[in-house]
Amino acid sequence: MNRAFLEFLSRHLLPLANPQFRKDPIVDRWVIVSTDRAQRPFSSHGDTAPAAKTDCPFCEGNERATPTEAFALRDRQSSPNQSGWQVRVVPNKFPALAALGDANLHNEGTYDSIDGVGAHEVIVECPQHEKSLARLSHQQVSKVVTTYRERLLALKEDRRLAYGMLFKNVGEAAGASIEHCHAQLIGLPMVPVMVRDELAGAAKFLDRHQRCIFCDLLSRELAAKHRIVCTTERFIAVTPFASRFSFETWVLPRTHQSHFEDLEPADIDEFASILKAVLMKLDAGLGRPAYNYFIHTAPLNVPPQESYHWHLEILPCFSRVAGFEWGTGCYINPVPPEQAAAFLRGTEI
Ligand SMILES: [Zn+2]
Ligand SMILES: [Zn+2]
Ligand SMILES: [Zn+2]
């Protein structure tokens, strides 16, 4: 990170009393302005410094370095905020949003803002200092997926929230500030624009064709086979036709389901195994690249949707998003998704 910027953050930045959502008055896009985030660890070097187990806040035994846990899968005889856990969920120490208060709307002429309230949790995915989800056991990845589901269900109880965004940043290039394997969950009082666009596109397709566009794409991809990375009985991993990034991969359930949190416990194991397999292929074939993944699911506060179909999108970071992409929203992808799928299919794990 730029040294002068770090100096600005530490010497000149005036903290806001509360975070804020601000709506761009031209396009339908919300921005979170939150000075608390400026306090989190920023690295000034190209790579994440290897944290020793002793000073990693996410390692078992260092529970006191994190806020009080919200949820944990742990040994029956162990106590909260002590060792003996397998997956642990804590509020983010540097949250983008305030946990308490109402999401009141404010208007100043053309400018709309909403109080920056919501949830921001960290899901610590293993007790030992491991960086890669792909290297965790299948049983452990199942526990991680179980926890994702549990926390989304918990967010549903918070009536202020409309959306739960579960995401993961792996590697410095993907925005990770701590290398210990973890994901994050942000509960928002509105549906983010990327999801709204997908919901709108899917609703339009249902209107015209009386079927879910994702189900339609799945059957086409299964028939054509050339963009399939791998499959299980109930899930499919595919490189999408219009992939924005090299080796972009989506994992979807084969049967229609709009909400990730409606995943049957019996399907969790199978989803964990395909997720682990895709990440292992990326790690093995492409030298453990930095990546982001996130779950696109229907909003928390709506019933099951006929038009929408949840999916997990994995976006590896091989190059930076640059001027053309920022200026146009149009991505230039150097690797045809058919070739990416063929390469990953052939990568032994
Ligand atoms: Zn650690
Ligand atoms: Zn569907
Ligand atoms: Zn999506």
Short mmCIF file of C-alpha atoms and ligand atoms in Angstrom, two decimals:
data_model
loop_
_atom_site.label_atom_id
_atom_site.label_comp_id
_atom_site.label_asym_id
_atom_site.label_seq_id
_atom_site.Cartn_x
_atom_site.Cartn_y
_atom_site.Cartn_z
CA MET A 1 0.00 0.00 0.00
CA ASN A 2 1.11 3.55 -0.83
CA ARG A 3 3.11 5.00 2.09
CA ALA A 4 1.66 8.52 1.76
CA PHE A 5 -1.86 7.08 1.84
CA LEU A 6 -1.06 5.11 5.01
CA GLU A 7 0.30 8.32 6.53
CA PHE A 8 -2.88 10.16 5.55
CA LEU A 9 -4.98 7.43 7.23
CA SER A 10 -2.99 7.56 10.46
CA ARG A 11 -2.44 11.34 10.74
CA HIS A 12 -5.20 13.18 8.95
CA LEU A 13 -8.33 11.01 8.61
CA LEU A 14 -11.16 12.27 10.81
CA PRO A 15 -13.33 9.36 11.95
CA LEU A 16 -17.06 9.53 11.15
CA ALA A 17 -19.36 8.92 14.13
CA ASN A 18 -21.23 6.26 12.11
CA PRO A 19 -20.82 4.55 8.76
CA GLN A 20 -23.11 5.68 5.94
CA PHE A 21 -24.58 4.26 2.76
CA ARG A 22 -24.54 6.93 0.05
CA LYS A 23 -26.48 6.54 -3.15
CA ASP A 24 -24.94 7.66 -6.38
CA PRO A 25 -27.50 10.16 -7.73
CA ILE A 26 -26.88 9.17 -11.37
CA VAL A 27 -26.79 5.36 -11.32
CA ASP A 28 -28.49 3.06 -8.83
CA ARG A 29 -25.38 2.25 -6.80
CA TRP A 30 -24.73 2.44 -3.07
CA VAL A 31 -21.33 3.15 -1.53
CA ILE A 32 -20.43 2.49 2.11
CA VAL A 33 -18.39 5.29 3.68
CA SER A 34 -16.88 3.81 6.85
CA THR A 35 -13.75 5.21 8.50
CA ASP A 36 -13.53 2.27 10.95
CA ARG A 37 -12.21 0.17 8.05
CA ALA A 38 -9.16 2.46 7.87
CA GLN A 39 -7.98 1.01 11.21
CA ARG A 40 -7.60 -2.54 9.90
CA PRO A 41 -4.15 -3.95 9.10
CA PHE A 42 -2.85 -2.75 5.73
CA SER A 43 0.30 -4.25 4.32
CA SER A 44 2.77 -1.89 2.66
CA HIS A 45 4.45 -4.74 0.73
CA GLY A 46 3.41 -6.75 -2.27
CA ASP A 47 2.75 -9.93 -0.30
CA THR A 48 0.97 -10.69 2.92
CA ALA A 49 3.61 -10.99 5.62
CA PRO A 50 3.61 -14.58 6.89
CA ALA A 51 1.92 -14.31 10.27
CA ALA A 52 3.33 -16.58 12.96
CA LYS A 53 0.78 -18.74 14.72
CA THR A 54 1.45 -16.85 17.94
CA ASP A 55 0.27 -13.50 16.60
CA CYS A 56 -2.53 -14.67 14.27
CA PRO A 57 -5.84 -13.55 15.81
CA PHE A 58 -7.70 -16.43 14.11
CA CYS A 59 -5.56 -19.32 15.42
CA GLU A 60 -6.90 -21.58 18.16
CA GLY A 61 -5.62 -20.35 21.52
CA ASN A 62 -5.76 -16.68 20.48
CA GLU A 63 -9.53 -16.28 20.98
CA ARG A 64 -8.98 -13.20 23.13
CA ALA A 65 -7.64 -11.31 20.10
CA THR A 66 -11.11 -11.27 18.48
CA PRO A 67 -14.49 -9.86 19.60
CA THR A 68 -16.85 -12.23 21.48
CA GLU A 69 -17.96 -15.12 19.27
CA ALA A 70 -21.43 -15.09 17.72
CA PHE A 71 -21.45 -18.79 16.78
CA ALA A 72 -19.12 -21.76 16.83
CA LEU A 73 -19.06 -25.44 15.99
CA ARG A 74 -17.08 -26.70 18.97
CA ASP A 75 -16.44 -29.74 21.19
CA ARG A 76 -19.28 -30.30 23.62
CA GLN A 77 -17.10 -29.93 26.69
CA SER A 78 -15.49 -26.66 25.52
CA SER A 79 -16.76 -23.15 26.35
CA PRO A 80 -17.37 -20.12 24.11
CA ASN A 81 -14.29 -17.96 23.39
CA GLN A 82 -11.97 -20.80 24.44
CA SER A 83 -10.15 -23.38 22.33
CA GLY A 84 -11.92 -26.58 21.26
CA TRP A 85 -13.74 -25.21 18.19
CA GLN A 86 -13.72 -26.30 14.54
CA VAL A 87 -15.37 -23.24 12.91
CA ARG A 88 -15.80 -19.94 14.75
CA VAL A 89 -17.80 -16.82 13.85
CA VAL A 90 -16.96 -13.42 15.36
CA PRO A 91 -18.04 -9.86 14.58
CA ASN A 92 -15.47 -8.14 12.36
CA LYS A 93 -13.06 -6.13 14.53
CA PHE A 94 -13.09 -3.37 11.90
CA PRO A 95 -16.69 -3.53 10.68
CA ALA A 96 -17.84 -1.76 7.54
CA LEU A 97 -21.26 -1.27 9.20
CA ALA A 98 -22.60 -0.53 12.68
CA ALA A 99 -24.32 -3.49 14.38
CA LEU A 100 -26.92 -1.41 16.24
CA GLY A 101 -29.47 1.21 15.20
CA ASP A 102 -32.05 1.58 12.47
CA ALA A 103 -31.39 2.01 8.77
CA ASN A 104 -33.01 5.45 8.51
CA LEU A 105 -33.13 7.15 5.15
CA HIS A 106 -31.88 10.73 4.87
CA ASN A 107 -32.34 13.08 1.97
CA GLU A 108 -30.45 16.28 1.15
CA GLY A 109 -31.78 17.51 -2.15
CA THR A 110 -30.46 15.13 -4.81
CA TYR A 111 -28.48 13.12 -2.30
CA ASP A 112 -29.88 10.06 -0.50
CA SER A 113 -28.11 8.29 2.32
CA ILE A 114 -29.00 5.53 4.79
CA ASP A 115 -27.45 5.02 8.22
CA GLY A 116 -24.72 2.43 7.80
CA VAL A 117 -26.24 -0.31 9.93
CA GLY A 118 -25.94 -4.02 9.24
CA ALA A 119 -23.94 -7.08 10.22
CA HIS A 120 -20.29 -7.77 9.46
CA GLU A 121 -19.01 -11.14 10.60
CA VAL A 122 -15.85 -13.14 10.08
CA ILE A 123 -16.14 -16.91 9.68
CA VAL A 124 -12.85 -18.49 10.79
CA GLU A 125 -12.81 -21.72 8.81
CA CYS A 126 -10.29 -23.81 10.74
CA PRO A 127 -8.51 -23.69 14.12
CA GLN A 128 -4.99 -24.33 12.74
CA HIS A 129 -2.99 -21.74 10.73
CA GLU A 130 -4.01 -22.91 7.24
CA LYS A 131 -4.37 -20.48 4.34
CA SER A 132 -6.28 -22.58 1.83
CA LEU A 133 -9.80 -23.99 2.09
CA ALA A 134 -8.73 -26.52 -0.57
CA ARG A 135 -6.28 -28.06 1.92
CA LEU A 136 -8.88 -28.59 4.66
CA SER A 137 -10.43 -32.06 4.99
CA HIS A 138 -13.76 -32.72 3.29
CA GLN A 139 -15.34 -33.05 6.72
CA GLN A 140 -13.98 -29.62 7.72
CA VAL A 141 -15.22 -27.96 4.49
CA SER A 142 -18.68 -29.44 5.24
CA LYS A 143 -18.55 -27.73 8.64
CA VAL A 144 -17.62 -24.47 6.93
CA VAL A 145 -20.59 -24.75 4.53
CA THR A 146 -22.88 -25.66 7.45
CA THR A 147 -21.72 -22.46 9.17
CA TYR A 148 -22.36 -20.34 6.04
CA ARG A 149 -25.94 -21.66 6.07
CA GLU A 150 -26.40 -21.14 9.82
CA ARG A 151 -25.25 -17.51 9.65
CA LEU A 152 -27.46 -16.65 6.67
CA LEU A 153 -30.39 -18.17 8.59
CA ALA A 154 -29.43 -16.04 11.61
CA LEU A 155 -29.40 -12.86 9.46
CA LYS A 156 -32.96 -13.64 8.32
CA GLU A 157 -34.06 -12.97 11.92
CA ASP A 158 -32.83 -9.36 11.69
CA ARG A 159 -35.76 -7.51 10.15
CA ARG A 160 -33.58 -4.52 9.22
CA LEU A 161 -31.68 -6.60 6.68
CA ALA A 162 -32.61 -7.35 3.08
CA TYR A 163 -29.49 -9.16 1.91
CA GLY A 164 -26.70 -11.40 3.20
CA MET A 165 -23.49 -11.29 1.15
CA LEU A 166 -21.14 -14.13 1.96
CA PHE A 167 -17.70 -13.73 0.41
CA LYS A 168 -14.11 -14.80 0.67
CA ASN A 169 -10.87 -13.02 -0.25
CA VAL A 170 -7.80 -15.22 -0.61
CA GLY A 171 -4.35 -13.67 -1.11
CA GLU A 172 -3.21 -10.06 -0.99
CA ALA A 173 -4.15 -9.48 -4.65
CA ALA A 174 -7.73 -10.44 -3.75
CA GLY A 175 -7.91 -8.02 -0.82
CA ALA A 176 -7.15 -10.38 2.09
CA SER A 177 -5.50 -8.67 5.07
CA ILE A 178 -5.20 -11.84 7.20
CA GLU A 179 -3.98 -15.06 5.59
CA HIS A 180 -5.64 -17.55 8.00
CA CYS A 181 -8.49 -19.24 6.11
CA HIS A 182 -11.68 -17.21 6.64
CA ALA A 183 -14.78 -15.85 4.93
CA GLN A 184 -16.92 -12.82 5.72
CA LEU A 185 -20.63 -12.15 5.82
CA ILE A 186 -22.10 -8.67 5.45
CA GLY A 187 -25.81 -8.15 6.11
CA LEU A 188 -27.18 -5.18 4.17
CA PRO A 189 -30.41 -3.20 4.52
CA MET A 190 -30.75 -3.18 0.70
CA VAL A 191 -30.22 -5.62 -2.17
CA PRO A 192 -26.88 -4.81 -3.89
CA VAL A 193 -26.96 -3.72 -7.53
CA MET A 194 -25.19 -6.82 -8.94
CA VAL A 195 -27.80 -9.08 -7.38
CA ARG A 196 -30.65 -6.77 -8.37
CA ASP A 197 -29.48 -6.89 -11.98
CA GLU A 198 -29.40 -10.71 -11.87
CA LEU A 199 -32.83 -10.86 -10.22
CA ALA A 200 -34.27 -8.50 -12.85
CA GLY A 201 -32.71 -10.40 -15.79
CA ALA A 202 -33.91 -13.74 -14.41
CA ALA A 203 -37.44 -12.38 -13.78
CA LYS A 204 -37.60 -11.11 -17.38
CA PHE A 205 -36.55 -14.54 -18.70
CA LEU A 206 -39.20 -16.28 -16.57
CA ASP A 207 -41.79 -13.89 -17.88
CA ARG A 208 -40.91 -14.65 -21.51
CA HIS A 209 -40.12 -18.36 -21.31
CA GLN A 210 -41.87 -19.61 -18.14
CA ARG A 211 -38.69 -21.17 -16.79
CA CYS A 212 -35.62 -20.32 -14.71
CA ILE A 213 -32.74 -19.07 -16.85
CA PHE A 214 -30.17 -20.78 -14.61
CA CYS A 215 -31.94 -24.17 -14.95
CA ASP A 216 -32.03 -23.55 -18.70
CA LEU A 217 -28.30 -22.79 -18.83
CA LEU A 218 -27.50 -25.85 -16.71
CA SER A 219 -29.20 -28.23 -19.10
CA ARG A 220 -27.48 -26.58 -22.09
CA GLU A 221 -24.06 -26.81 -20.42
CA LEU A 222 -24.61 -30.44 -19.38
CA ALA A 223 -25.54 -31.31 -22.97
CA ALA A 224 -22.65 -29.38 -24.56
CA LYS A 225 -20.09 -30.47 -21.89
CA HIS A 226 -17.21 -28.21 -23.06
CA ARG A 227 -17.57 -25.62 -20.28
CA ILE A 228 -18.05 -28.17 -17.48
CA VAL A 229 -15.24 -28.27 -14.90
CA CYS A 230 -16.68 -31.12 -12.82
CA THR A 231 -20.03 -32.41 -11.61
CA THR A 232 -21.55 -34.38 -8.78
CA GLU A 233 -25.00 -35.91 -8.63
CA ARG A 234 -26.58 -32.67 -7.42
CA PHE A 235 -24.08 -29.90 -8.34
CA ILE A 236 -22.23 -28.61 -11.35
CA ALA A 237 -19.11 -26.43 -11.73
CA VAL A 238 -18.94 -24.55 -15.00
CA THR A 239 -16.94 -21.73 -16.61
CA PRO A 240 -19.70 -19.33 -17.76
CA PHE A 241 -20.11 -18.53 -21.48
CA ALA A 242 -19.41 -14.83 -20.85
CA SER A 243 -16.74 -15.24 -18.15
CA ARG A 244 -15.31 -11.84 -17.19
CA PHE A 245 -12.11 -13.28 -15.75
CA SER A 246 -9.71 -16.08 -16.70
CA PHE A 247 -10.84 -19.32 -15.04
CA GLU A 248 -13.98 -17.72 -13.59
CA THR A 249 -15.99 -20.70 -12.29
CA TRP A 250 -19.54 -20.96 -10.98
CA VAL A 251 -20.92 -23.75 -8.82
CA LEU A 252 -24.70 -24.30 -8.97
CA PRO A 253 -27.20 -26.82 -7.62
CA ARG A 254 -28.73 -28.91 -10.42
CA THR A 255 -32.22 -28.69 -8.99
CA HIS A 256 -33.88 -25.33 -8.76
CA GLN A 257 -33.35 -23.46 -5.48
CA SER A 258 -33.36 -19.68 -5.01
CA HIS A 259 -31.93 -19.44 -1.47
CA PHE A 260 -28.57 -20.90 -0.45
CA GLU A 261 -29.78 -21.22 3.15
CA ASP A 262 -32.51 -23.64 1.97
CA LEU A 263 -29.75 -26.16 1.16
CA GLU A 264 -30.77 -29.48 2.73
CA PRO A 265 -28.30 -30.73 5.33
CA ALA A 266 -27.89 -33.84 3.15
CA ASP A 267 -26.67 -31.68 0.23
CA ILE A 268 -24.12 -29.76 2.30
CA ASP A 269 -21.56 -32.59 2.14
CA GLU A 270 -21.85 -32.80 -1.62
CA PHE A 271 -21.60 -29.04 -2.11
CA ALA A 272 -18.50 -29.04 0.13
CA SER A 273 -16.91 -31.76 -2.00
CA ILE A 274 -17.42 -29.96 -5.34
CA LEU A 275 -16.26 -26.62 -3.86
CA LYS A 276 -13.13 -28.27 -2.50
CA ALA A 277 -12.51 -30.05 -5.81
CA VAL A 278 -12.72 -26.83 -7.86
CA LEU A 279 -10.42 -24.96 -5.44
CA MET A 280 -7.95 -27.88 -5.47
CA LYS A 281 -7.91 -27.81 -9.27
CA LEU A 282 -7.24 -24.05 -9.27
CA ASP A 283 -4.48 -24.49 -6.68
CA ALA A 284 -2.90 -27.48 -8.44
CA GLY A 285 -3.19 -26.23 -12.01
CA LEU A 286 -2.49 -22.53 -11.55
CA GLY A 287 -0.04 -22.25 -8.65
CA ARG A 288 -2.45 -21.33 -5.85
CA PRO A 289 -3.76 -18.08 -7.34
CA ALA A 290 -5.37 -15.30 -5.30
CA TYR A 291 -9.15 -15.41 -5.74
CA ASN A 292 -12.44 -14.11 -4.46
CA TYR A 293 -15.63 -16.10 -4.17
CA PHE A 294 -19.10 -15.10 -3.15
CA ILE A 295 -22.56 -16.60 -2.98
CA HIS A 296 -25.31 -14.99 -5.03
CA THR A 297 -28.57 -15.97 -3.40
CA ALA A 298 -32.09 -14.49 -3.30
CA PRO A 299 -32.78 -11.68 -0.77
CA LEU A 300 -33.27 -12.68 2.87
CA ASN A 301 -36.78 -11.25 3.13
CA VAL A 302 -38.50 -12.83 0.11
CA PRO A 303 -40.12 -16.28 -0.29
CA PRO A 304 -38.59 -18.92 -2.64
CA GLN A 305 -38.30 -17.44 -6.16
CA GLU A 306 -39.25 -19.32 -9.30
CA SER A 307 -36.95 -17.16 -11.42
CA TYR A 308 -33.74 -17.03 -9.34
CA HIS A 309 -31.22 -19.83 -8.67
CA TRP A 310 -28.41 -19.44 -6.14
CA HIS A 311 -24.80 -19.98 -7.20
CA LEU A 312 -21.26 -19.48 -5.95
CA GLU A 313 -18.94 -17.48 -8.22
CA ILE A 314 -15.18 -18.00 -7.99
CA LEU A 315 -13.14 -15.17 -9.55
CA PRO A 316 -9.38 -15.84 -9.68
CA CYS A 317 -7.15 -12.72 -9.71
CA PHE A 318 -4.54 -13.05 -12.45
CA SER A 319 -4.61 -9.40 -13.47
CA ARG A 320 -5.87 -6.17 -11.98
CA VAL A 321 -9.13 -4.59 -13.01
CA ALA A 322 -7.83 -1.62 -15.01
CA GLY A 323 -8.95 1.58 -16.74
CA PHE A 324 -11.01 0.07 -19.54
CA GLU A 325 -12.95 -2.22 -17.19
CA TRP A 326 -13.55 0.58 -14.66
CA GLY A 327 -14.63 2.94 -17.43
CA THR A 328 -16.90 0.59 -19.30
CA GLY A 329 -17.97 -2.25 -17.01
CA CYS A 330 -16.77 -4.42 -19.92
CA TYR A 331 -14.07 -6.97 -19.11
CA ILE A 332 -11.36 -8.25 -21.41
CA ASN A 333 -10.78 -11.94 -20.75
CA PRO A 334 -7.65 -13.48 -22.34
CA VAL A 335 -8.67 -17.12 -21.71
CA PRO A 336 -11.73 -18.55 -23.54
CA PRO A 337 -13.87 -20.26 -20.87
CA GLU A 338 -13.99 -23.48 -22.94
CA GLN A 339 -10.18 -23.73 -22.72
CA ALA A 340 -10.23 -22.85 -19.01
CA ALA A 341 -12.75 -25.65 -18.36
CA ALA A 342 -10.75 -28.17 -20.42
CA PHE A 343 -7.58 -27.29 -18.49
CA LEU A 344 -9.29 -27.59 -15.09
CA ARG A 345 -11.03 -30.83 -16.12
CA GLY A 346 -7.63 -32.29 -16.96
CA THR A 347 -5.94 -31.03 -13.78
CA GLU A 348 -5.40 -33.99 -11.44
CA ILE A 349 -6.12 -33.42 -7.77
ZN ZN B 1 -3.81 -18.38 12.13
ZN ZN B 2 -33.34 -22.68 -11.55
ZN ZN B 3 -24.20 -14.21 -9.83
#
